[in-house]
XYZ file of C-alpha atoms in Angstrom:
84
model
C 0.038 -0.124 0.140
C 0.999 3.550 -0.351
C 1.356 4.351 3.294
C 3.608 1.237 3.685
C 5.829 2.560 0.997
C 6.249 5.747 2.369
C 6.942 4.235 5.984
C 9.655 2.174 4.289
C 11.163 5.261 2.344
C 11.221 7.096 5.736
C 12.768 4.222 7.571
C 15.444 4.053 4.750
C 16.060 7.947 4.812
C 16.488 7.627 8.859
C 19.122 4.986 8.244
C 20.919 6.885 5.638
C 20.723 10.091 7.221
C 23.904 9.725 9.476
C 25.798 8.594 6.406
C 24.717 11.588 4.606
C 25.646 14.000 7.479
C 29.232 12.421 7.621
C 29.580 12.924 3.789
C 28.537 16.327 4.164
C 31.010 17.219 6.783
C 33.890 15.636 4.583
C 32.715 17.433 1.294
C 32.559 20.767 3.010
C 36.070 20.265 4.829
C 37.512 19.165 1.375
C 36.187 22.346 -0.191
C 37.216 24.644 2.487
C 40.647 23.238 2.262
C 41.011 23.733 -1.613
C 40.820 19.849 -2.269
C 37.482 19.614 -3.652
C 35.545 21.994 -6.010
C 33.014 24.086 -4.561
C 29.457 22.522 -4.914
C 26.349 21.831 -3.232
C 27.427 19.498 -0.561
C 24.183 18.023 0.353
C 23.196 17.122 -2.963
C 26.811 15.878 -3.673
C 26.709 13.783 -0.672
C 23.270 12.129 -2.036
C 24.835 11.307 -5.292
C 27.715 9.407 -3.687
C 25.312 7.402 -1.597
C 23.444 6.775 -4.927
C 26.701 5.539 -6.261
C 27.435 3.288 -3.374
C 23.565 1.969 -3.617
C 24.434 1.144 -7.159
C 26.924 -1.372 -6.248
C 24.692 -3.212 -3.910
C 23.474 -5.732 -6.522
C 26.823 -6.493 -8.214
C 28.357 -7.066 -4.580
C 25.609 -9.405 -3.613
C 25.824 -11.407 -6.783
C 29.449 -11.743 -6.622
C 30.093 -9.720 -9.828
C 32.449 -7.475 -8.158
C 34.275 -7.628 -4.839
C 34.091 -5.236 -2.097
C 37.603 -3.796 -2.915
C 36.677 -3.344 -6.664
C 33.323 -1.473 -5.578
C 35.410 0.511 -3.390
C 38.148 1.355 -5.911
C 35.398 2.151 -8.685
C 33.467 4.342 -6.673
C 36.441 6.359 -4.896
C 38.155 6.838 -8.251
C 34.951 8.039 -9.869
C 34.073 10.410 -6.757
C 37.441 11.731 -6.408
C 37.702 12.647 -10.070
C 34.486 14.430 -9.870
C 35.524 16.463 -6.870
C 38.875 17.276 -7.757
C 39.925 20.868 -8.515
C 41.000 21.616 -11.991
């Protein structure tokens, strides 16, 4: 039902919120130090969490290892945030 779906999304959001807050802090610190490009930290954190979520099924199926997923996601994010 619609309410069950909304409740499930809220529980997921409650679970992810602390991780998003940590990422926002990392992004803001990196931007302040000049290591990352300036940008909307909260939106960027959501995108990074989406990238991590995209690796869930490949990890569960054994298509990729944790190390491979980490390398792929970290490399992509660092290239995206790098200052020119």
